[in-house]
Structure formats: structure tokens, C-alpha cells
Amino acid sequence: MKSKIGVYICHCGGNISDYVDVNKVREAVKDIEGVEISVDTMFACADSSQKQISDDISKKQLDGLVVASCSPKLHYPTFSAVAERGGLNKYNYVHANIREQVSWAHSDDKIGATEKAIKIVKAAIVRVKESVSLKPIEVKAQKSIAVLGAGVAGMRAAKELADLGIQVYLIEREHFVGGRISQLDYLCGADETGKELVTHLYEKIHEHTNVTLFTGAEVIKKSGSIGNFKIQVKITPRFIKNECNRDELLKAIEVCPVEVDDDFNFNITKRKAIYRNYDSEYPQKPTIDNKNCTRCGECEKVCSSIDFSQKEEILDLTVGSILAATGFDPYQPKEGEFGWGIGNVVTLPQFRRIINMCDDKLIYKGKEIKDIAYIYCVGSRQVDGDNKYCSRYCCTATLYTSILTHKKYKDIHSFHFNRGIRTYGKQEVIYDEASRLGDIFLQSYEYDPPEVTKLNGKTNVKIEDILTSGSEIDVDADLVVLVTGMEPRNDCSIGDVLKIPKGRDRFYNEIHMKLRPVETVIDGVTIAGACQGPKNIMESMNSALSAAAKSYSIVNKGELSLEPIIAKVDKETCVWCGKCAEACPFDAISMIKENGKDIAEINLSVCKGCGMCLPVCESNSIDMDGFTDLEIESMISVLAGS
Amino acid sequence: MAKINPKFTDELKKYGAFDTNACYNCGHCTAVCSLSTEDDSFPREMVRFSVLGLEENLKTSLKPWLCYYCGECSETCPRQAFPGELMMTLRRWLTAKYDWTKLSGLLYKSLPVSITFFLLVIAAVIGFGSYEKFDTEKIMHLGHYFEMFSIAGVFAFILLPNIIRMWYFTIVKAGVKVKFVTYFTKIWELIVHMFTQKRALGCDDNQLRWFEHLILVIGYLSLLFTTVVLDWFGTESTFIIWLGYAESAVIFIVTFIFMYERVKKSKELARHAHPSDWFFVIWLFLMGLTAFIVRIFIDADLIENNLWMYLIHLTVLVQWALIIVPFGKWTHFLYRSFAMYFDALKKIK
């Protein structure tokens, strides 16, 4: 029980004192038992007032502090710091809001407002009486970080962390690094191809002793908490020996009789069951696709490097933080969506692969392509579907692709069926270039999308063009390109393992879009790149570096200090009904055996002090530090006037 | 339903258009245009039709003729797509479309063809002169006949059929239903616009240019009347002689000003002059000047021994009457006024 409490009541320069009789409030509380001093001040937040309060605390040996002023959102941190400067534990300071909750809300009733202010200040006083000093929870942090996904974002983050001296485990599900960017040739606004960019990054992490790369690897289990995550990694074998003969391997690819759709080329070509995606791909070793391999043994006959005896491995790692950069999937159009399936209709990623494969003539299915219709916002900004978001990268990517076709092939005509071109920022010059090359832009509203039909052997695209006062305009295209946006990975099992929450758009969610853009509510898990939402390469890099910095700040000191406002269990009364564990959104509660009895235990570094477990506990065995039942009940009794 | 024809802008460029594809449909041009109205909104719509290559929409439209090229749209276009010059280009293109002989298109698109035609006329006049053994009296007499017959012939075989084609495209094909009697009640529109070009006054700060143009038209028409009907070169009447001097002087002075402006490129409309624009203004200047000098030669009794002067005038006259009037820019005199007439017909509910 605190007995030397300082109470400071702020005028807020008239904001409060114009409606609340501050003197009367001071008079009403000054004689309460335990109140050492009560003062009213013009601006409590002013430097001189802050100094006065901290001096009072140290000189008068105050053991509790109440400041009645504005919203705690604004100045709770200010006065916490004042308390600490005066030598008072900040959890012995209680904030009373008499501006937003009183003077501003009841400017029509000064007497009532003053009465309410008195009650609120009295409640704060009784709460501070019951308050307990708390210390931050210190935990050890492993100086290692798992980066999930070796795309450009993951590799960039890995390199940054390794440079800072952190042990990085770079875990890639595929057998090759590079992710989506390795599927691109020329990149808009860069002198490099996507493959070169990937190679460049790979070389950087490859030479770094601090980075351990796992390919064909997946995190299948996670336990522990910030600073000490224990993850289990499943590594699927490549079936190729470590020391391998390159020429023999190429021969092995040649003789493999199994042909399957090549998903690297978005199924427009075939590949073998033993494959590599392109010559300069890293790691420079083919892999055997276990799902499709028939074990016919043809490859073993010509190649000594094949090793079918390799087994799946499970690896246990301990890391201080996890950085997820698991990327996106391109939207897959539905049958019949903008003519998908009628032939001569491809997606933008497919079209990029086609351009990559055609040198001086653009050929698709044996026919030369001259007139290309691009249909924008396929799978993005949907009216009926769930993907309400804009995929950001596609307008620029499409116009850039169109410019590429003009440069590479002759007599190309491009028709852009769009819903408003969004080549934001510096990318506007791409729009300008395409437009001056003679590209034609047609625009429709979202509820009147263009129609693609097969007419007399030609693929016809029709639109009610709002730029031609809604007239019906159509074009016969040799090829229709559906500009498909980004979607969250279809296989998002990693998110489920890590328990990263997803937004309505099914991408992983950050805590705060603007202020905490790479942290998740799972302490210690950060996100980067397109797994969080559509991004272009530059934006992915920004978030990768930002997430790397955030993850680094968690592990770099080797220990962590956590907020002590958490739930605690009364071991005597707890009978383990399990309801608290069900209610906990953070998985912080588990059952333990103590003295032959099942009871609940709270993981200190996982609990966020949300209080969800408190009301469901039938035996009332859980209390919250900083918001104890005693504090809350005493406040209620004052406010209820008893 | 209209099909896009991306190759159309290439065709249009031959008539003078510039970077039309640069247009991003902001509509600035339409907003600044002082002649554009809610019912007749241009030039953006015409730019759009051109970019998409919707020839039918362009062919049935009167809007290119409703623009008098003050050039404000081109000056303020944020994309330098020169909408004003596009409207001018469309007038050339329409002139070619209206012309059943297709010669207009050929002359507009090819400078060498135009020059060849002019050279052929020179050869023909010299041939005619030698055939008539350079007999001054006979040649001048036949020259006067040529004036009358060429006017009648060009009108009957070229201009009248072309105006009927224009009517067919812009009224019949455009699906406008006009009551027969309306053609008579609205005829006044045709006459007013033909002789006053009063719509040009709607352009901002255009009074001076309108006035220059007006006196040029009056000077030209009255000189035509003076030479053809009053036989200026053959008359003894002092009044007619001085009238002719005044009219021809007006023509070459005003056209000289126009040429000077085109050289200086002081106005937006003069910045992108097409060869056909130059031919029109130069030949009109030469017509006025040579006629003026020929009459001086007659009055000074020099013409007997200096037939060459009359032959020069005759060459200019024949080139004018057989090339520029039926197939060149002269036709805008008719198409502009008929466009105002047809537009008035369209607006009758």
C-alpha cells in the first residue's frame, strides 16, 4: 500500500480548466489518506513542470504518482519517464485522463465535469495505492537468425545480417535459389537481368562464412519464443552426389525419359524428371524431381553422380529471430476468365518466358505474333473475387514488356485494355515511352470488363471504352496477355507453422502498416518482400533490409528485455481446465505438472498481457501484473461511488 | 462496333499529323477550345478516333471543319501531341476522302506528284502558246474562255459530286434524318458562313486574322467576277480597270502577309505548314500579282510584244484552276461552309 502519493492536476492551458474546476479537484483529493502532495499546474508536460515532478519524487520520497491530464496515448510515456528520472518505478505511476474523457466531452456541464474529474482522479489514487513495482523480463537471445526463402529479398536480408556478424540460416524450399526473379530476363529500370541479379546476390552470400544455405528445405515445426526459437527443418534430398561430374549430369538430363510440365516456364514447355531451370542456375547442380521420377535407372547408366540412396533429413536449429521472405504466386486465371483456355491467351509471366525463348520473331504455338492485347488487373482489384488489392507491379511490368517486344521484334502493335494505368513514381517514364511508341490504351470500368471471344478463328477482345465515350471498340489479337497480379503463396504452410496472422487479402500481416511495417504480432518474427503484399523488387529490398535491421535489433545484444505486464497463474488454486490456453491468441499457455498436479504455465516471453485468459478462468487463478484485480476493483468501487 | 486499326496513324502522318499517339486523353485540348461545345466536343474525340483508326467515325464527322485552328490546344497540350495540327490533317484527309477522283489524296501525300502536275501544266501552256503561234490576241481570247469553262467544268464534274459525297457521308451514312423542307429553311446558314466565315470570330483573339481572311475572300471572289464576267483584261471601262487593280492588290498584299507569317512561324497554325498550305497561299499571291502586272502591261501597251507575261499569268491560272481549286486547299471554302450548313441540319430535332 502506497502512502506517499504525489497528485498533479493539469490545466492544459485552459483546455481542461475552462470546464473543470481544477482547484476544486485538487481540494477534493488533497486530504485523501496517502496523498502527500496535490498540485495543479498550467502545463504538466512543460519542461519546468516535469522537472518539478521528478524533484518532488526524489526530495519527498514519493512512492506513487498520479498525473491527471490529457490522453495517456499522448503523454503516458512522458510521465513514465518523469517517474523514472525521479527514482520511482514507472509501474507506480497512474495516468488519469481528464481532458478527452472530461473537459472535452462535457463542455456543456461544468459542474458535472468537475464531479467526474474528481472521481477519475480518486480512482487513479486508489489504483496507484495498490500498484506494484515491476521489473522488465530479461531473456537470453540467440545470435542467429533463420531467413525463410532465398529469393532476392531473403538473400539480400541474409547478406545484410551476415555482414553484421549474425549467423544466418537461409532456408529455401526449392532446390535452387532466386525465386520469382530468376524467371525474369530484363528488369524494368535496371541494366541487369533477373538472373544476373540472382547470381550477384548468390555470390555474395556464398562467399560469406556466416550464411548457411539449405535448399530443398522447409521449416515444419516451431517452438520457443523471441530470442530462443527452436525450429525443425526438413531437407529433401537432391539425389545428386556432392562431388559430381557436370558432363555426365547433362547427359543424364538428356536420357531421362520422363517429361512433365515445366513450372519454371509456367507450363508452356516440358522438362525432364532430372532437371535444372537454366544454365547459370545456383546451386550449379541439377536435381531429381522425386514426385515424377519413375526410378527407371536410365540416368544412373550414364552418370555416376546420381545417388538414390540419399534420405530425407530433419535438422534442429535454434535461432533468436525468424525473418520470413517467402514470396508470392502469380494469380492463376480461372477457366473462361478473360478467355483463359480458348487458346492464344497467356498470362504475363508466361509471356515473359515466351519472349525469353523467341529471338528475332515472336512465335507462339507456331504462329507469328504481331497484335498483342494486354488485359490488366486480372486477379487484382476484383469486383466479385477476394483480391481487392492492386498488385502494384503489373502496370509497369506490362508496359515495360510491351517496350521490350517493340525493341526485339518488328511491327508489333500493343493494345492495353486497362482500368487506369498506375505507373506510379519514377515508373511514369515507362508509360510515356510505351505511349510514344504507338501503344493504344483502352479503358473500362471495373463492372464492365473487356470480353475475349473466339471469332472466325481470331481472338477478339471487345471493350466499352470510356476514353471513346463508352463506344464499343474491338480488336483482333494474335495473342491475348492476361496481366495477372500477385497472390499469397498457395502453399502457405510455413505461415501456419509460424502462426503469422494473415490479412483479409490472405497476405501476411504486419503489426502496423505505417509505423511497424515489418514486425508481426509473433514477437521475434519479421516479414519481408511479397509475402506481405504485392511489391516490386525495390520495395522488396527496402522491406528486406528493414526486416533485417529489426531482427538484428532483437538478437544483437544477446539478451532481451520484455514488458512485464503479463498474466500470472496462482499455482495453489489452478486446477487446469485448459480454458485459458484455448483463449490465448499467442499460444503462451501450456500445461505443466507441478507437485503432482496439472496446472497452467505462462511463457513469459510469449505472453502479451492481452488479458483474454482472465475472464475465462473459472477458479479465478490468473491475475495480470500491472492490472491486478485489486487495482481494478478498487477503481470500480470509487467510480461507482461506494 | 468499331475495330481498331493501329496502322491508320501511319496513313494520317502522310497528311501532316504529328505525334498523335502521345495523347493520354486528358482532354485539355477540348477544355481550352473556345469553339468546342457540349454537343460538338472536339478535338480530343477526333484525336481518340485517329489513334484508334476509326475511319468510319472520322469520315462521318463534321467536327474537323468546325475547328478554325487558333492553335491554343496545341500550345497547351501537355504531351505535345499537336491536336490543332491533327484537326488540320483531318481536314486534308477528309478532302481526299470526299474527292471521288482520288487525286486529292495523291497530291496531299506526295510532293513529287504535285510538282509533276505543276510542271505538266507549264509544258501544256507553252505547248498551247506555240500551237497558237504566240498570237497575243487569240491566246488572251482563249484564256478568257478557259476561265469560264474551267469554272463550269470543275464545279460540275469535281466540286459538285464531291459535295454530294460529303453530304452522303456526314448526313446519310451518319444516320441523320433530315426533312426535305429543312434543306431550304437552313440554306441561309450556308450563305452566311460561305461569305462571312463568322464562326472564325469565335476563336480567341482572332479578329484581325478573320478580317484579313474576309477581305481576301471578298477580293478573290470579286476579282473572279471582274475578270470572268466583266472581262477585266478586255474592258475599256476605267471603273472596272481600277476595280480590278484594287482587288488584285488586296489579294497579293494579304497573301504576302500570310506568307510572311508562315515563314516567321509566329502563329501556332503556321508552325507545321504542309506543302499544300504553301501552294495555296503562294499561288493566290501569284494570281493577284500576275493579273495586276498583266493589266499594267495592257495599259502601257506592252502586252503585244511581251506575251510571256500573259503566259506566266495563264500558267498560274491554269495550275490554280485545275490543281489547287478542285484537289487542293481551295476546297475548304466549300467544305467549311457546307459543314456549317449540314451541322445546322443535324441539330434540327
mmCIF file with all atom_site columns, C-alpha atoms in Angstrom, chain B residues 191-277:
data_model
loop_
_atom_site.group_PDB
_atom_site.id
_atom_site.type_symbol
_atom_site.label_atom_id
_atom_site.label_alt_id
_atom_site.label_comp_id
_atom_site.label_asym_id
_atom_site.label_entity_id
_atom_site.label_seq_id
_atom_site.pdbx_PDB_ins_code
_atom_site.Cartn_x
_atom_site.Cartn_y
_atom_site.Cartn_z
_atom_site.occupancy
_atom_site.B_iso_or_equiv
_atom_site.pdbx_formal_charge
_atom_site.auth_seq_id
_atom_site.auth_comp_id
_atom_site.auth_asym_id
_atom_site.auth_atom_id
_atom_site.pdbx_PDB_model_num
ATOM 1  C CA . ILE B 1 191 ? -24.639 31.541 -97.483  1.00 0.00 ? 191 ILE B CA 1
ATOM 2  C CA . VAL B 1 192 ? -23.754 33.363 -94.285  1.00 0.00 ? 192 VAL B CA 1
ATOM 3  C CA . HIS B 1 193 ? -20.826 31.103 -93.475  1.00 0.00 ? 193 HIS B CA 1
ATOM 4  C CA . MET B 1 194 ? -19.601 30.961 -97.056  1.00 0.00 ? 194 MET B CA 1
ATOM 5  C CA . PHE B 1 195 ? -19.301 34.722 -97.325  1.00 0.00 ? 195 PHE B CA 1
ATOM 6  C CA . THR B 1 196 ? -18.512 35.772 -93.780  1.00 0.00 ? 196 THR B CA 1
ATOM 7  C CA . GLN B 1 197 ? -16.684 32.830 -92.063  1.00 0.00 ? 197 GLN B CA 1
ATOM 8  C CA . LYS B 1 198 ? -18.213 34.349 -88.943  1.00 0.00 ? 198 LYS B CA 1
ATOM 9  C CA . ARG B 1 199 ? -17.526 31.191 -86.890  1.00 0.00 ? 199 ARG B CA 1
ATOM 10 C CA . ALA B 1 200 ? -13.817 32.022 -87.029  1.00 0.00 ? 200 ALA B CA 1
ATOM 11 C CA . LEU B 1 201 ? -14.596 35.005 -84.794  1.00 0.00 ? 201 LEU B CA 1
ATOM 12 C CA . GLY B 1 202 ? -15.371 32.516 -82.037  1.00 0.00 ? 202 GLY B CA 1
ATOM 13 C CA . CYS B 1 203 ? -11.654 31.727 -81.734  1.00 0.00 ? 203 CYS B CA 1
ATOM 14 C CA . ASP B 1 204 ? -9.910  33.766 -79.046  1.00 0.00 ? 204 ASP B CA 1
ATOM 15 C CA . ASP B 1 205 ? -8.139  36.951 -80.240  1.00 0.00 ? 205 ASP B CA 1
ATOM 16 C CA . ASN B 1 206 ? -8.876  36.110 -83.834  1.00 0.00 ? 206 ASN B CA 1
ATOM 17 C CA . GLN B 1 207 ? -10.483 39.360 -85.055  1.00 0.00 ? 207 GLN B CA 1
ATOM 18 C CA . LEU B 1 208 ? -7.515  40.518 -87.124  1.00 0.00 ? 208 LEU B CA 1
ATOM 19 C CA . ARG B 1 209 ? -6.999  37.185 -88.822  1.00 0.00 ? 209 ARG B CA 1
ATOM 20 C CA . TRP B 1 210 ? -10.710 36.893 -89.520  1.00 0.00 ? 210 TRP B CA 1
ATOM 21 C CA . PHE B 1 211 ? -10.717 40.372 -91.063  1.00 0.00 ? 211 PHE B CA 1
ATOM 22 C CA . GLU B 1 212 ? -7.675  39.624 -93.253  1.00 0.00 ? 212 GLU B CA 1
ATOM 23 C CA . HIS B 1 213 ? -9.282  36.414 -94.355  1.00 0.00 ? 213 HIS B CA 1
ATOM 24 C CA . LEU B 1 214 ? -12.606 38.119 -95.015  1.00 0.00 ? 214 LEU B CA 1
ATOM 25 C CA . ILE B 1 215 ? -11.183 40.821 -97.295  1.00 0.00 ? 215 ILE B CA 1
ATOM 26 C CA . LEU B 1 216 ? -9.100  38.176 -99.051  1.00 0.00 ? 216 LEU B CA 1
ATOM 27 C CA . VAL B 1 217 ? -12.227 36.138 -99.769  1.00 0.00 ? 217 VAL B CA 1
ATOM 28 C CA . ILE B 1 218 ? -14.143 39.226 -100.930 1.00 0.00 ? 218 ILE B CA 1
ATOM 29 C CA . GLY B 1 219 ? -11.168 40.362 -103.012 1.00 0.00 ? 219 GLY B CA 1
ATOM 30 C CA . TYR B 1 220 ? -10.773 36.928 -104.563 1.00 0.00 ? 220 TYR B CA 1
ATOM 31 C CA . LEU B 1 221 ? -14.450 36.439 -105.378 1.00 0.00 ? 221 LEU B CA 1
ATOM 32 C CA . SER B 1 222 ? -14.849 39.922 -106.793 1.00 0.00 ? 222 SER B CA 1
ATOM 33 C CA . LEU B 1 223 ? -11.667 39.619 -108.884 1.00 0.00 ? 223 LEU B CA 1
ATOM 34 C CA . LEU B 1 224 ? -13.060 36.347 -110.206 1.00 0.00 ? 224 LEU B CA 1
ATOM 35 C CA . PHE B 1 225 ? -16.252 38.184 -111.109 1.00 0.00 ? 225 PHE B CA 1
ATOM 36 C CA . THR B 1 226 ? -14.340 41.125 -112.578 1.00 0.00 ? 226 THR B CA 1
ATOM 37 C CA . THR B 1 227 ? -12.140 39.002 -114.827 1.00 0.00 ? 227 THR B CA 1
ATOM 38 C CA . VAL B 1 228 ? -14.637 36.364 -115.869 1.00 0.00 ? 228 VAL B CA 1
ATOM 39 C CA . VAL B 1 229 ? -17.871 38.346 -116.193 1.00 0.00 ? 229 VAL B CA 1
ATOM 40 C CA . LEU B 1 230 ? -16.662 41.905 -116.614 1.00 0.00 ? 230 LEU B CA 1
ATOM 41 C CA . ASP B 1 231 ? -13.661 40.841 -118.750 1.00 0.00 ? 231 ASP B CA 1
ATOM 42 C CA . TRP B 1 232 ? -11.114 42.958 -116.909 1.00 0.00 ? 232 TRP B CA 1
ATOM 43 C CA . PHE B 1 233 ? -8.301  42.342 -119.423 1.00 0.00 ? 233 PHE B CA 1
ATOM 44 C CA . GLY B 1 234 ? -10.533 43.301 -122.338 1.00 0.00 ? 234 GLY B CA 1
ATOM 45 C CA . THR B 1 235 ? -12.609 46.141 -120.882 1.00 0.00 ? 235 THR B CA 1
ATOM 46 C CA . GLU B 1 236 ? -12.365 49.838 -121.715 1.00 0.00 ? 236 GLU B CA 1
ATOM 47 C CA . SER B 1 237 ? -14.252 50.931 -118.610 1.00 0.00 ? 237 SER B CA 1
ATOM 48 C CA . THR B 1 238 ? -11.989 52.910 -116.287 1.00 0.00 ? 238 THR B CA 1
ATOM 49 C CA . PHE B 1 239 ? -14.082 51.917 -113.294 1.00 0.00 ? 239 PHE B CA 1
ATOM 50 C CA . ILE B 1 240 ? -13.694 48.192 -113.992 1.00 0.00 ? 240 ILE B CA 1
ATOM 51 C CA . ILE B 1 241 ? -9.982  48.604 -114.658 1.00 0.00 ? 241 ILE B CA 1
ATOM 52 C CA . TRP B 1 242 ? -9.406  50.333 -111.318 1.00 0.00 ? 242 TRP B CA 1
ATOM 53 C CA . LEU B 1 243 ? -11.692 47.896 -109.554 1.00 0.00 ? 243 LEU B CA 1
ATOM 54 C CA . GLY B 1 244 ? -9.577  45.024 -110.882 1.00 0.00 ? 244 GLY B CA 1
ATOM 55 C CA . TYR B 1 245 ? -6.365  46.739 -109.777 1.00 0.00 ? 245 TYR B CA 1
ATOM 56 C CA . ALA B 1 246 ? -7.732  47.218 -106.287 1.00 0.00 ? 246 ALA B CA 1
ATOM 57 C CA . GLU B 1 247 ? -8.958  43.628 -105.999 1.00 0.00 ? 247 GLU B CA 1
ATOM 58 C CA . SER B 1 248 ? -5.754  42.019 -107.261 1.00 0.00 ? 248 SER B CA 1
ATOM 59 C CA . ALA B 1 249 ? -3.709  44.291 -104.997 1.00 0.00 ? 249 ALA B CA 1
ATOM 60 C CA . VAL B 1 250 ? -5.783  43.200 -101.992 1.00 0.00 ? 250 VAL B CA 1
ATOM 61 C CA . ILE B 1 251 ? -5.070  39.564 -102.885 1.00 0.00 ? 251 ILE B CA 1
ATOM 62 C CA . PHE B 1 252 ? -1.336  39.800 -103.203 1.00 0.00 ? 252 PHE B CA 1
ATOM 63 C CA . ILE B 1 253 ? -0.913  42.081 -100.204 1.00 0.00 ? 253 ILE B CA 1
ATOM 64 C CA . VAL B 1 254 ? -2.941  39.898 -97.840  1.00 0.00 ? 254 VAL B CA 1
ATOM 65 C CA . THR B 1 255 ? -1.369  36.686 -99.120  1.00 0.00 ? 255 THR B CA 1
ATOM 66 C CA . PHE B 1 256 ? 2.047   38.297 -98.722  1.00 0.00 ? 256 PHE B CA 1
ATOM 67 C CA . ILE B 1 257 ? 1.228   38.903 -95.054  1.00 0.00 ? 257 ILE B CA 1
ATOM 68 C CA . PHE B 1 258 ? 0.096   35.292 -94.731  1.00 0.00 ? 258 PHE B CA 1
ATOM 69 C CA . MET B 1 259 ? 3.314   34.024 -96.323  1.00 0.00 ? 259 MET B CA 1
ATOM 70 C CA . TYR B 1 260 ? 5.400   36.280 -94.095  1.00 0.00 ? 260 TYR B CA 1
ATOM 71 C CA . GLU B 1 261 ? 3.652   34.809 -91.045  1.00 0.00 ? 261 GLU B CA 1
ATOM 72 C CA . ARG B 1 262 ? 4.217   31.280 -92.253  1.00 0.00 ? 262 ARG B CA 1
ATOM 73 C CA . VAL B 1 263 ? 7.922   31.950 -92.746  1.00 0.00 ? 263 VAL B CA 1
ATOM 74 C CA . LYS B 1 264 ? 8.220   33.561 -89.332  1.00 0.00 ? 264 LYS B CA 1
ATOM 75 C CA . LYS B 1 265 ? 6.079   30.769 -87.811  1.00 0.00 ? 265 LYS B CA 1
ATOM 76 C CA . SER B 1 266 ? 4.752   33.372 -85.423  1.00 0.00 ? 266 SER B CA 1
ATOM 77 C CA . LYS B 1 267 ? 1.384   31.674 -85.024  1.00 0.00 ? 267 LYS B CA 1
ATOM 78 C CA . GLU B 1 268 ? 0.657   28.136 -83.941  1.00 0.00 ? 268 GLU B CA 1
ATOM 79 C CA . LEU B 1 269 ? -1.251  27.410 -87.141  1.00 0.00 ? 269 LEU B CA 1
ATOM 80 C CA . ALA B 1 270 ? 1.773   28.409 -89.215  1.00 0.00 ? 270 ALA B CA 1
ATOM 81 C CA . ARG B 1 271 ? 4.246   26.218 -87.393  1.00 0.00 ? 271 ARG B CA 1
ATOM 82 C CA . HIS B 1 272 ? 3.515   22.972 -89.189  1.00 0.00 ? 272 HIS B CA 1
ATOM 83 C CA . ALA B 1 273 ? 2.646   24.230 -92.681  1.00 0.00 ? 273 ALA B CA 1
ATOM 84 C CA . HIS B 1 274 ? 2.105   21.373 -95.136  1.00 0.00 ? 274 HIS B CA 1
ATOM 85 C CA . PRO B 1 275 ? 3.182   21.797 -98.814  1.00 0.00 ? 275 PRO B CA 1
ATOM 86 C CA . SER B 1 276 ? -0.496  22.093 -99.751  1.00 0.00 ? 276 SER B CA 1
ATOM 87 C CA . ASP B 1 277 ? -0.831  25.124 -97.445  1.00 0.00 ? 277 ASP B CA 1
#
